[in-house]
Each structure stands twice: as structure tokens, then as C-alpha cells.
Short mmCIF file of C-alpha atoms in Angstrom, two decimals:
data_model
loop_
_atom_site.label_atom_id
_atom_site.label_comp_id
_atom_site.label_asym_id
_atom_site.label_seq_id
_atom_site.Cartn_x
_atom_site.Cartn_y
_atom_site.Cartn_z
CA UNK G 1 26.13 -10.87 31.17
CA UNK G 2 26.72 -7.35 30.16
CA UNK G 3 27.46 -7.96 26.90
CA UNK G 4 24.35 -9.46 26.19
CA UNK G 5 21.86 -7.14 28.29
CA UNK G 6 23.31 -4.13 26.05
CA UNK G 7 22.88 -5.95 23.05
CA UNK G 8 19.85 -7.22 23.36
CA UNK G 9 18.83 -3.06 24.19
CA UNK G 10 20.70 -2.00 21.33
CA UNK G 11 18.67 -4.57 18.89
CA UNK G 12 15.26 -3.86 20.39
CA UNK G 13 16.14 0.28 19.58
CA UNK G 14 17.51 -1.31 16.39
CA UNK G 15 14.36 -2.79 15.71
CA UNK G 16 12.29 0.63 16.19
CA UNK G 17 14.59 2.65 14.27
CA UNK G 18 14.11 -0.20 11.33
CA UNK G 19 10.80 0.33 11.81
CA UNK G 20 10.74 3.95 11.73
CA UNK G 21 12.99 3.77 8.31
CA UNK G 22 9.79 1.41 6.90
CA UNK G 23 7.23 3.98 7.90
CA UNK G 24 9.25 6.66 6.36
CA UNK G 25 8.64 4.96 2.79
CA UNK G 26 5.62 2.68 2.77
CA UNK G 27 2.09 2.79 4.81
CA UNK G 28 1.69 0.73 7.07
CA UNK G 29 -1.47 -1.98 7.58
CA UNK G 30 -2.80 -1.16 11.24
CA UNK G 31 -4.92 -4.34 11.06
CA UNK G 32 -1.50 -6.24 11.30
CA UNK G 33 -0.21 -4.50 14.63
CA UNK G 34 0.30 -7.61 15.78
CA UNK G 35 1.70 -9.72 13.07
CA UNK G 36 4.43 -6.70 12.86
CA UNK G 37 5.19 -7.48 16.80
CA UNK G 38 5.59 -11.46 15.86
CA UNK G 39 7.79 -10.56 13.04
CA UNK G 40 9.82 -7.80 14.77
CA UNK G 41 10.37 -10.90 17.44
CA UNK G 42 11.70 -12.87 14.52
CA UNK G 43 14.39 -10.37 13.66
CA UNK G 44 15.44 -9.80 17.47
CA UNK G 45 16.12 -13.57 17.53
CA UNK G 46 17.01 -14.13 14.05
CA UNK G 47 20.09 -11.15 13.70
CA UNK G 48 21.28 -12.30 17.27
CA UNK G 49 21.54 -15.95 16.72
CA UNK G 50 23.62 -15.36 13.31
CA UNK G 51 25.55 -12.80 15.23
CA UNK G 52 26.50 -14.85 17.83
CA UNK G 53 26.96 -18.51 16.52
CA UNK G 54 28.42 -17.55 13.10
CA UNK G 55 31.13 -14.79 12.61
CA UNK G 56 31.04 -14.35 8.53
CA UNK G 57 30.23 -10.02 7.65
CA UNK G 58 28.48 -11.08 4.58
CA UNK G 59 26.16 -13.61 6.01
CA UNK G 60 25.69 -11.33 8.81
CA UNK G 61 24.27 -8.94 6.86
CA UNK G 62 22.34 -10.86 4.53
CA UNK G 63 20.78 -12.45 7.02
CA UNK G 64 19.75 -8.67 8.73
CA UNK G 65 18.61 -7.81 5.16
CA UNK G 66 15.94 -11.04 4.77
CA UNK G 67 14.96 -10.62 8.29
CA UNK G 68 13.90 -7.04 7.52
CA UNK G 69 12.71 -7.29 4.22
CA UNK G 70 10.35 -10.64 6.27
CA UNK G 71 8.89 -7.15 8.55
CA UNK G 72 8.42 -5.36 5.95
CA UNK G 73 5.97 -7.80 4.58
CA UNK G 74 2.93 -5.34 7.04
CA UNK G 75 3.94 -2.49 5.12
CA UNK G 76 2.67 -1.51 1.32
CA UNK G 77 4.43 -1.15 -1.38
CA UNK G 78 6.24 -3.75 -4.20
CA UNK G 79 8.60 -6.22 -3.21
CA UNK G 80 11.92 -4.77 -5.58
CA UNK G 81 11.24 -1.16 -3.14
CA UNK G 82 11.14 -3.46 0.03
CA UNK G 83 14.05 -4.89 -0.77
CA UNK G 84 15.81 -1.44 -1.97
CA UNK G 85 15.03 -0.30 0.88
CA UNK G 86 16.51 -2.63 3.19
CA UNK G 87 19.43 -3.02 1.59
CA UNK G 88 19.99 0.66 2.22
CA UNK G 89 18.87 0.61 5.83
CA UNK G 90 21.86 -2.67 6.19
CA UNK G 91 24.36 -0.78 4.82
CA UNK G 92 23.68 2.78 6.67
CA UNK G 93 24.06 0.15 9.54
CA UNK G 94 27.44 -1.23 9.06
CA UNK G 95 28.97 2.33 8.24
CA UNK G 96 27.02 3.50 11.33
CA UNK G 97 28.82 0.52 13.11
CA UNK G 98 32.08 1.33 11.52
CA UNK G 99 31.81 5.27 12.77
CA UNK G 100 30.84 4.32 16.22
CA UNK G 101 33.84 2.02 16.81
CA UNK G 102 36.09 4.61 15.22
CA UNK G 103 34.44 7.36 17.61
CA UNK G 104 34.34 5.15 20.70
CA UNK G 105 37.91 3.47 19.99
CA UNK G 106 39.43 5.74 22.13
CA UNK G 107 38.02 5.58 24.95
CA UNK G 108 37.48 2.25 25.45
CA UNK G 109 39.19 -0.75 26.43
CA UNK G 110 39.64 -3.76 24.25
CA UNK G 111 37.10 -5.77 26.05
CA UNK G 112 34.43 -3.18 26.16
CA UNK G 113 33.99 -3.07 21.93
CA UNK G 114 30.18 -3.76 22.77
CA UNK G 115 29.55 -0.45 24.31
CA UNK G 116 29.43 0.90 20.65
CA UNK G 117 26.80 -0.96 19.61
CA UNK G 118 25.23 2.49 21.53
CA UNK G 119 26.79 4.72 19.51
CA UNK G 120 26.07 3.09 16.42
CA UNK G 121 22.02 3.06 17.46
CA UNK G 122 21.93 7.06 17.84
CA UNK G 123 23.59 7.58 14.86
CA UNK G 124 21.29 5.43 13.02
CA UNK G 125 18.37 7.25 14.45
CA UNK G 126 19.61 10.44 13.45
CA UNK G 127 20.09 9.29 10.06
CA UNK G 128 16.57 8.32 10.11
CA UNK G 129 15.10 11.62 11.56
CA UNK G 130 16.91 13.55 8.75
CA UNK G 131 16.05 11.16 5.86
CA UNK G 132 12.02 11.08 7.48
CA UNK G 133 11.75 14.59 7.01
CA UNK G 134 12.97 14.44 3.48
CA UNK G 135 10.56 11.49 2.72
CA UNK G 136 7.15 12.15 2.90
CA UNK G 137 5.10 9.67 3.94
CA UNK G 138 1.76 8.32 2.46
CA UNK G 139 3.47 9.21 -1.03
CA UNK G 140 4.56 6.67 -3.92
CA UNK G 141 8.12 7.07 -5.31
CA UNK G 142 9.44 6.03 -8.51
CA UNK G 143 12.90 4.63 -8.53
CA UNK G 144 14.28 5.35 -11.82
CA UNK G 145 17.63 6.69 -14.06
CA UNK G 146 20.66 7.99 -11.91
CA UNK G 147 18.66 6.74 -8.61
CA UNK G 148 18.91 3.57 -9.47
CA UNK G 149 22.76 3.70 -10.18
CA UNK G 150 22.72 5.01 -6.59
CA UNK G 151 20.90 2.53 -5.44
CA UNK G 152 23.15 0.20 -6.78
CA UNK G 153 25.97 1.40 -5.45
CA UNK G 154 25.11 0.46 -1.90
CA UNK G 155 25.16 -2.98 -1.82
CA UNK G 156 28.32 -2.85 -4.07
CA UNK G 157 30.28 -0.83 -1.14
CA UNK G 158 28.77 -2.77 1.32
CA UNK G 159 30.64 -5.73 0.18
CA UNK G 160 33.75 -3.65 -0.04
CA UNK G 161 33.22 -2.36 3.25
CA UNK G 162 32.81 -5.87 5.03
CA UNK G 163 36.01 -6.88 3.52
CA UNK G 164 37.76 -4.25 4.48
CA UNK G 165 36.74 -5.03 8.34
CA UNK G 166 38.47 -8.12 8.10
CA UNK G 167 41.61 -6.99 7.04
CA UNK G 168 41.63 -4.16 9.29
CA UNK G 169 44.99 -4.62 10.30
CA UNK G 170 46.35 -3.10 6.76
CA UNK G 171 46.41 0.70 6.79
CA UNK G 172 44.68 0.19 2.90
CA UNK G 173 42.33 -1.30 3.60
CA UNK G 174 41.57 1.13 6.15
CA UNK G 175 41.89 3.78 3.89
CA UNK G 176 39.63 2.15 1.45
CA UNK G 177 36.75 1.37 4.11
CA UNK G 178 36.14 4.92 5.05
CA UNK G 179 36.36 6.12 0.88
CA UNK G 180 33.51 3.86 0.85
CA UNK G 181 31.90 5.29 3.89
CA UNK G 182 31.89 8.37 2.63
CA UNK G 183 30.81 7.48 -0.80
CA UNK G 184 27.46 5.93 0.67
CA UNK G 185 26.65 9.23 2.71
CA UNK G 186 27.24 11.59 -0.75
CA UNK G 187 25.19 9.06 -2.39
CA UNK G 188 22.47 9.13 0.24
CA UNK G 189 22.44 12.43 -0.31
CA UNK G 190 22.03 12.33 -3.50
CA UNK G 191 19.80 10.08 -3.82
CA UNK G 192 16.85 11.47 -1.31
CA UNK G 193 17.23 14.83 -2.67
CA UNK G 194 16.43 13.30 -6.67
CA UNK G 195 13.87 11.41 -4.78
CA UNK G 196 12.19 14.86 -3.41
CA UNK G 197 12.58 16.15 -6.91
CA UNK G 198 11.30 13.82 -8.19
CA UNK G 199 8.34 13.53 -6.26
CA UNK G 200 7.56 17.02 -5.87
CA UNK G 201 7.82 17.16 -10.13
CA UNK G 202 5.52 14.35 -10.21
CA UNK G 203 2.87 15.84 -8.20
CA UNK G 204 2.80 19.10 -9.40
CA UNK G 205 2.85 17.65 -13.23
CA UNK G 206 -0.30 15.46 -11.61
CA UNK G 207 -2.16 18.48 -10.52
CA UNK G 208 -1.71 20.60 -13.57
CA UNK G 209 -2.98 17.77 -15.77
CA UNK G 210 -6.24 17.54 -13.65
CA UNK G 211 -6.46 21.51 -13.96
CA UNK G 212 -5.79 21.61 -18.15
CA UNK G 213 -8.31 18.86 -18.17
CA UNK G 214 -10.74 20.74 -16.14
CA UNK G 215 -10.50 24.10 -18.01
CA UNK G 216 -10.74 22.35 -21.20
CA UNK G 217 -13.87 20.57 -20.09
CA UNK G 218 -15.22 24.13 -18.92
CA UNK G 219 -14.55 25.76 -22.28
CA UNK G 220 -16.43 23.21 -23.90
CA UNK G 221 -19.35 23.87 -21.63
CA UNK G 222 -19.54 27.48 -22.19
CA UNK G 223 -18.88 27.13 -26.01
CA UNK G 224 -22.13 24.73 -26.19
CA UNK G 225 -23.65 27.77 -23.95
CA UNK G 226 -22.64 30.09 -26.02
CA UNK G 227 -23.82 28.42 -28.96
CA UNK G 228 -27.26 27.54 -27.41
CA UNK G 229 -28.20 31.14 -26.67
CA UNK G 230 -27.19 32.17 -30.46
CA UNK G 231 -29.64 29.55 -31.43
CA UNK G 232 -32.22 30.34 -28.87
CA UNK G 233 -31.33 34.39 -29.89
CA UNK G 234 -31.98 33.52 -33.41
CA UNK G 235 -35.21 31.41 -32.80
CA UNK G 236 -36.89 34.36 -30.56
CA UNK G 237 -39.10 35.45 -32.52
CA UNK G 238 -40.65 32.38 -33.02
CA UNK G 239 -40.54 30.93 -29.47
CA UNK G 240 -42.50 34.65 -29.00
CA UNK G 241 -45.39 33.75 -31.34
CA UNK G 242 -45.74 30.04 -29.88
CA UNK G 243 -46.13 31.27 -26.43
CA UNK G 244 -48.69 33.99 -28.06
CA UNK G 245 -50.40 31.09 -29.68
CA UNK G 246 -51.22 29.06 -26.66
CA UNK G 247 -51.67 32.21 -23.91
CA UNK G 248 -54.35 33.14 -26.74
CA UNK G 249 -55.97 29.81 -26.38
CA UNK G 250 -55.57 29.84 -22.62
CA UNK G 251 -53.37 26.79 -22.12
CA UNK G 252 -51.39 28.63 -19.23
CA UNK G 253 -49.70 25.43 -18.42
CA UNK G 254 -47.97 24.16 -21.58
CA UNK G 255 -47.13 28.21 -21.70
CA UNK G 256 -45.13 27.35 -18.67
CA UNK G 257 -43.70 24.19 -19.92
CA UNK G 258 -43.02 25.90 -23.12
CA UNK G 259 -40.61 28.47 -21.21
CA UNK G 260 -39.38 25.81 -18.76
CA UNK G 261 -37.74 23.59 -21.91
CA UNK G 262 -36.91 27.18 -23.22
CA UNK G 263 -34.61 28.05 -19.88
CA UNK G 264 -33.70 24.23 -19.20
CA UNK G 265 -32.00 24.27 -23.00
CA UNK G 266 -28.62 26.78 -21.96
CA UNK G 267 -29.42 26.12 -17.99
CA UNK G 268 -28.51 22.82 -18.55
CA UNK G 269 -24.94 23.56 -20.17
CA UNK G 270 -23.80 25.45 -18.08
CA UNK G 271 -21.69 24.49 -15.04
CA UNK G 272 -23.50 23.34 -12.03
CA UNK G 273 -21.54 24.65 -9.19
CA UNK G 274 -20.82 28.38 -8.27
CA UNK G 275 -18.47 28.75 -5.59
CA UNK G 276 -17.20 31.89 -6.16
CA UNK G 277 -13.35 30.43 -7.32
CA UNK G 278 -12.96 29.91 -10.96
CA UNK G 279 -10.37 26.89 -10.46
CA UNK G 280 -12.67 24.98 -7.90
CA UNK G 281 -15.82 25.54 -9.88
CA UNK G 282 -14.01 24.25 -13.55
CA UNK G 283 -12.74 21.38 -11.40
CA UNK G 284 -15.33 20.30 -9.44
CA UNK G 285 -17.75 20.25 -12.98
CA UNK G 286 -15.15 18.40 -14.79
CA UNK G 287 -15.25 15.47 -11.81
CA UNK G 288 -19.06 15.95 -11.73
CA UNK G 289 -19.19 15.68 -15.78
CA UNK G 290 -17.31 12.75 -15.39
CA UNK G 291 -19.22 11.07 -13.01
CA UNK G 292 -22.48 11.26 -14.57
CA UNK G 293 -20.87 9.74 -17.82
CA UNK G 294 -20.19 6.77 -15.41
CA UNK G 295 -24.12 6.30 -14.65
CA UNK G 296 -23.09 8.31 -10.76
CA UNK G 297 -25.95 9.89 -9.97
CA UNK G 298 -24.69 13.36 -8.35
CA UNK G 299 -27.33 15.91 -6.59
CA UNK G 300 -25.63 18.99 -5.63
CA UNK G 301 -26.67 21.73 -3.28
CA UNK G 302 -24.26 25.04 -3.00
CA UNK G 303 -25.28 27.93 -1.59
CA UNK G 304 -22.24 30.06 -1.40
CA UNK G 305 -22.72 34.83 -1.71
CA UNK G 306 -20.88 35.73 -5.01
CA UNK G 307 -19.13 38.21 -2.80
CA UNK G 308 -17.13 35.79 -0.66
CA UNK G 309 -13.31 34.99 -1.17
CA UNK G 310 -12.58 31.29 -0.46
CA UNK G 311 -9.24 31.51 -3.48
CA UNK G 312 -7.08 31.43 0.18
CA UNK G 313 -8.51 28.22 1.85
CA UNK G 314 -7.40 26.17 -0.97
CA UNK G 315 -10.99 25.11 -1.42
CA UNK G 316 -10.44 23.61 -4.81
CA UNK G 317 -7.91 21.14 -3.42
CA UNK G 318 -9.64 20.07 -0.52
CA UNK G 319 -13.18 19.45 -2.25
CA UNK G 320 -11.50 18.66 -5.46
CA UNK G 321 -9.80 15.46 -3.56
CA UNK G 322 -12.64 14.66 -1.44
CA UNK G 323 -15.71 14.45 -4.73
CA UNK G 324 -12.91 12.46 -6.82
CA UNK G 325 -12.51 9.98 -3.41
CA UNK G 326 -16.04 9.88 -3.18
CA UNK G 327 -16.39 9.37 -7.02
CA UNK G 328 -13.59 6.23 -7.20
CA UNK G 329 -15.88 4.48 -4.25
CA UNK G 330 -19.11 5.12 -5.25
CA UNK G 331 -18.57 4.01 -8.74
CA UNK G 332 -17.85 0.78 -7.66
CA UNK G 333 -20.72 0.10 -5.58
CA UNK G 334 -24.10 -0.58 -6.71
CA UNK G 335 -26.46 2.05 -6.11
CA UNK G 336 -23.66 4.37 -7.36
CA UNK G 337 -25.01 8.09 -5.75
CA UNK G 338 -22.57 11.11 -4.59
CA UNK G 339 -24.44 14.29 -2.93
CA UNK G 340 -22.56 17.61 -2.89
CA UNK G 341 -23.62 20.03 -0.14
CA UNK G 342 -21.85 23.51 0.93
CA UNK G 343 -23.25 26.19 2.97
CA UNK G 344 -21.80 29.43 3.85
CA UNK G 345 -22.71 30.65 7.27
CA UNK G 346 -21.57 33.49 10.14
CA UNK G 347 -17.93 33.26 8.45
CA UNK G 348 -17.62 29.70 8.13
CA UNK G 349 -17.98 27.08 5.08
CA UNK G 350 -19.75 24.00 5.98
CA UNK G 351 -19.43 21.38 3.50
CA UNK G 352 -20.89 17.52 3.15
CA UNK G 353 -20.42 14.94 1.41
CA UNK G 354 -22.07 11.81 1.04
CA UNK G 355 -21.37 8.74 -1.57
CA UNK G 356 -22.17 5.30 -1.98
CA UNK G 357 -19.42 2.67 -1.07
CA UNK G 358 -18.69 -1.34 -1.20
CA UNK G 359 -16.88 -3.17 1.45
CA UNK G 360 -15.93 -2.58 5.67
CA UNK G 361 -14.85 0.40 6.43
CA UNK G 362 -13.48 0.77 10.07
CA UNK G 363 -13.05 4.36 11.56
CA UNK G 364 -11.12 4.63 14.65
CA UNK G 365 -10.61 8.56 15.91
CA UNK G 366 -11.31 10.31 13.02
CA UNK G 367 -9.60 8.02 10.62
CA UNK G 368 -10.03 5.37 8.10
CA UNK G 369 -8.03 2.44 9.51
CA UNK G 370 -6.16 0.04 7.68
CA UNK G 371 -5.11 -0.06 3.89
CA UNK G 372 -7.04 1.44 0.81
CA UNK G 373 -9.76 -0.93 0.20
CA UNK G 374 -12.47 -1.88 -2.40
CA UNK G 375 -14.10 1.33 -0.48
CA UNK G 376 -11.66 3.48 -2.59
CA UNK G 377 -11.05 5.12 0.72
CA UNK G 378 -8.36 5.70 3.68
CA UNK G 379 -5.30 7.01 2.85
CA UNK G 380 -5.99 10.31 0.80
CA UNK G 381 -8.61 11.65 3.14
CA UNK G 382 -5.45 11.89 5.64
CA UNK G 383 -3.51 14.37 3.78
CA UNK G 384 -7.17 16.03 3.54
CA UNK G 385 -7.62 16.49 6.54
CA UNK G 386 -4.24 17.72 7.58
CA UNK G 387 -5.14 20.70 4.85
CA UNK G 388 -8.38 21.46 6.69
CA UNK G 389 -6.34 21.60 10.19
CA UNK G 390 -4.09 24.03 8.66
CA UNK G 391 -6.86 26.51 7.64
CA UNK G 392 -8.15 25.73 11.41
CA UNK G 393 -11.22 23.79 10.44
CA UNK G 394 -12.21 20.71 11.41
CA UNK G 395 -13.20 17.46 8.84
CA UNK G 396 -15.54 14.60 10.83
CA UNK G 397 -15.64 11.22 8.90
CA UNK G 398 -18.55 8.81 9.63
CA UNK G 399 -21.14 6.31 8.32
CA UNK G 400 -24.48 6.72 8.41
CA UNK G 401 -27.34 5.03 6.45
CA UNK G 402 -25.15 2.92 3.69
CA UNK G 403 -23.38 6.45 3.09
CA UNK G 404 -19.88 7.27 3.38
CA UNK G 405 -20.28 10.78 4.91
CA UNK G 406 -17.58 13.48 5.22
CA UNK G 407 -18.18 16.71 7.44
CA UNK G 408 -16.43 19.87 7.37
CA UNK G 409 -16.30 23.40 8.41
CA UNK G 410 -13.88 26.04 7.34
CA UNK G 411 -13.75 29.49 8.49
CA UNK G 412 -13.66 32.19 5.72
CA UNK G 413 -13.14 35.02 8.10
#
């Protein structure tokens, strides 16, 4: 009876830590809270039945690795990383088993071997808690070159290993078990750390493409500015005697309209936004130029002093990232309309912004539930508003009258 209270403990803390290793590398669906619990169910029973009733390593353990890869099925991401990924979290589990029995071998009596299964939860967890603070979450990964020879290698020792365990009684094999062991962990290593590289290359190369495209696309504009006032320089004189001609003939009005077209023709190619940061103001009239050559409709209202610094709230990352979200969803709907407002007021930057969207949105405490939808929105306002927490503002997402609306304030001060 002991036996089977501890390991039914041991697989339900199994069955979090699994759970915890899927979170570390894919999102997970809220909506499908409860299909997770049905299918965690289905591992507790399915891993304890094969356990118990048939005593082969290498069924064992292909049997954990379909029953996880089953869970996984509430989590995003491609199938070939699901499986990856559980095939990793087996094998960590058999050398986690292996090290508990060695550590616990000791001090227990033949009879007692169960009490291990303990031992070989905690170090799992710990594993897990190291590894989810390498990972970081919300993030795709690409599995490529030397990764995927390490990758490779798991399952490979994992066979290895479970042979070994049945030969136990031969010091070589022995021997050969814990090489293997501690082949997996260096790989680990290795692996998560090319994985962080990786990652951290990709995003950065990401961000520096946006930027070159950005300052390219302001260039342009103040070359056709540029350009413009020449021509409008050159053309003075006779713009002068046209407006002469028609104040002379008292046709105030089209003397008005005359200088209106005048100021609208270099007004017009210049950028739109002035926030006081050169890199937010070339990035946020790129997305805006690119927009409007989708048919968006963008209106724009920013009424920031010249004098105030915002270069050290990361402003062009946080409204950068929240006009392209609002961009992606409102270009797919069909009244297609984004509206740009940001106020600066008693030390504090209040911005809004308000697009067009298609599809259910649910919002539960401050959050877009569930998976990136037809919307184009959920997961990326999350790592925005972590950013805005860290400059100690505060980002309020909401729906009002067909409009996506995100509110923020951020003090300057």
C-alpha cells in the first residue's frame, strides 16, 4: 500500500514538473484548461499501468514519451519540437532516476527502492527551474546545425542507458551508464546555452532590420522634403506674383487656398510624428507609411514639448510593438482604421491606441486570453506590458465601440 500511495505522489509532481518543462518552451491555450487536466489524467494512468503490468525500459519509456507528447497537444508549437522536447524531458528522467537510486542506495533497504522515486522528482524539478530561466517563454526557437546533433544524441544514450540498467550487475556496464549520464548533462548544457544564443542573435538581428528599414524609409522622406522646398525655393517668385494677382482682384479665399496647397506640398513629406526621439519617430513613420500603402486609414494626434527626454523609457519599443500589433489586426478587418494618440502631462506620457479588429477577443485581468487569433492579438502585448511595468507605468487593455483599445501611462519624471 505504500508503494503505491508514494508513487502515485511522485507521478502527480511528475506530471507538474512535465508540465512546467512544456510551459518553459511553448504557450500554452488557456481555453483548454480543462482538456490539459483530462489529458494529464491520461498520462497518470497511462505511465502507471505500463509501469506496473509490463517491465521492458524501452517500452517504458516510449510509452512516457507518447503520453507526453498526447499533453502537449494544449500547447503551441510544431509537432517535430513537441516531440524534441519530450524526448529530452524522458531521458533527463531516467538519468534523474538513475542518480536518485545511486544517491539513495545507501541508505536504504532493498525493499524500500520506491522511496527514490522522491529523489528523482526534486531533481527533476531543479533541472527544470534552471533550464526555465534559460528559456524564455512566449519566444520561438529554431532548432538547427550542432543543436540538432545534440538533440540527437539524447535518445541515442537513452537507449544505451536503459540497457545498461539491465545488466547492472557488470561493473561495465556500470561504468558505461554514468559516461552516458554525464554526456546528456554536458550536452544539455550545451545545447540551452546555443539555444539562448541563438535566440538572443535572432532577435537582435530582427530589431536592427526593422530600424535600417525605418531610417531608410526616413531618408527618403526628407530627401523628397528636401527636394520639394528646392522646387518650391526656385518657383518663389512666381508663387509671389500669383498670390499678387488674385489679392489684387480681391479673391482672399483662393489666396488662402493658394498658400494652403503651397504649405501642404513639403508638409505633407515630411514625417508625421514628433516625439522628441529620433529612433521612435523614424520607426513609428515607417509602420505608419506602411500602413497607409495597405488602404489603413491612420489619424494621429501627438502632442509631446520638444524639450522632453523619453530616449530612457524605451518609448520606441513599446509604441513601436503596440502600432505594428494594431497594424497586423486592423488590416485584416474590414473597416481597416488605427488612431495614434500621446499626450504629455504633469510628468507622465499618456498614450492610446485604438484599431480595428476581426474575430472574439476575450480579456480576463488585463490580458488577452487564449492563443493569437485572426485578431492578430494576445501574446506580444504581454511582453509589452511587462516593459511598461518596468518603467512603473501601467498599460489597460479593453474594447470599446468595435475598437481594440490600448491605454497607457508612463512617467517621464
Amino acid at each position: 500500500m505504500e508503494y503505491y500511495l508514494i508513487n502515485v505522489m511522485c507521478n502527480i509532481c511528475l506530471m507538474f514538473v512535465i508540465r512546467q518543462f512544456l510551459g518553459d518552451f511553448f504557450q500554452f491555450d488557456t481555453e483548454k484548461k480543462l482538456k490539459r487536466i483530462i489529458l494529464s489524467c491520461c498520462w497518470l494512468l497511462g505511465t502507471f499501468g505500463v509501469n506496473e503490468w509490463l517491465h521492458i525500459p524501452l517500452l517504458n519509456l516510449t510509452a512516457n514519451i507518447l503520453m507526453m507528447l498526447l499533453v502537449s497537444c494544449v500547447y503551441e508549437g510544431n509537432i517535430l519540437k513537441k516531440l524534441l522536447v519530450c524526448i529530452m524531458i524522458a531521458v533527463l528522467g531516467a538519468a534523474c532516476d538513475m542518480l536518485a537510486y545511486a544517491v539513495t542506495t545507501p541508505f536504504l533497504k532493498e525493499n524500500e527502492y520506491y522511496y527514490s522515486f522522491t529523489f528523482t522528482v526534486v531533481f527533476l524539478l531543479i533541472i527544470e527551474r534552471v533550464m526555465g530561466v534559460t528559456i524564455r517563454r512566449e519566444k520561438t526557437w529554431n532548432i538547427v546545425g550542432k543543436e540538432m546533433l545534440a538533440l540527437s544524441g539524447f535518445p541515442l544514450m537513452s537507449v544505451i542507458i536503459l540497457y545498461c540498467v539491465t545488466a547492472m550487475d557488470s561493473g561495465i556496464y556500470k561504468l558505461v551508464a554514468c559516461i552516458c549520464v554525464v554526456g546528456m548533462s554536458l550536452l544539455s548544457v550545451n545545447l540551452y546555452n546555443g539555444l539562448a544564443v541563438n535566440l538572443s542573435d535572432s532577435l537582435r538581428k530582427e530589431q536592427l532590420e526593422r530600424e535600417v528599414e525605418a531610417y531608410k524609409h526616413e531618408m527618403d522622406l526628407m530627401r523628397i522634403s528636401k527636394r520639394k522646398e528646392e522646387n518650391l525655393r526656385h518657383d518663389l517668385r512666381h508663387h509671389l506674383f500669383e498670390i499678387e494677382g488674385l489679392a489684387k482682384q480681391g479673391k482672399n479665399q483662393k489666396v488662402c487656398d493658394y498658400i494652403e496647397d503651397l504649405r501642404r506640398t513639403f508638409v505633407d513629406s515630411k514625417g508625421a510624428i514628433h516625439t522628441g526621439e529620433y529612433e521612435t519617430d523614424s520607426l513609428i513613420n515607417y509602420l505608419i507609411d506602411s500602413a497607409k500603402n495597405n488602404q489603413i486609414a491612420v489619424e494621429c494626434d501627438i502632442k509631446i514639448p520638444e524639450d522632453i527626454d523619453v530616449s530612457h523609457c524605451k518609448l520606441n519599443v513599446i509604441v513601436g510593438n503596440l502600432l505594428e500589433n494594431a497594424i497586423d489586426a486592423a488590416g485584416k478587418s474590414e473597416t481597416k482604421k488605427v488612431i495614434l494618440t500621446m499626450h504629455f502631462s504633469g510628468g507622465i506620457l499618456f498614450l492610446q491606441l485604438k484599431n480595428t479588429y476581426v474575430g472574439n477577443i476575450r480579456i480576463e485581468n488585463g490580458y488577452v486570453q487564449g492563443k493569437r487569433n485572426s485578431s492578430g492579438h494576445g501574446i506580444g502585448l504581454r511582453s509589452v506590458q511587462d516593459l511598461v511595468k518596468e518603467q512603473n507605468g501601467a498599460l489597460d487593455i479593453k474594447i470599446e465601440d468595435d475598437y481594440f483599445v490600448v491605454e497607457g501611462m508612463i512617467p517621464l519624471a
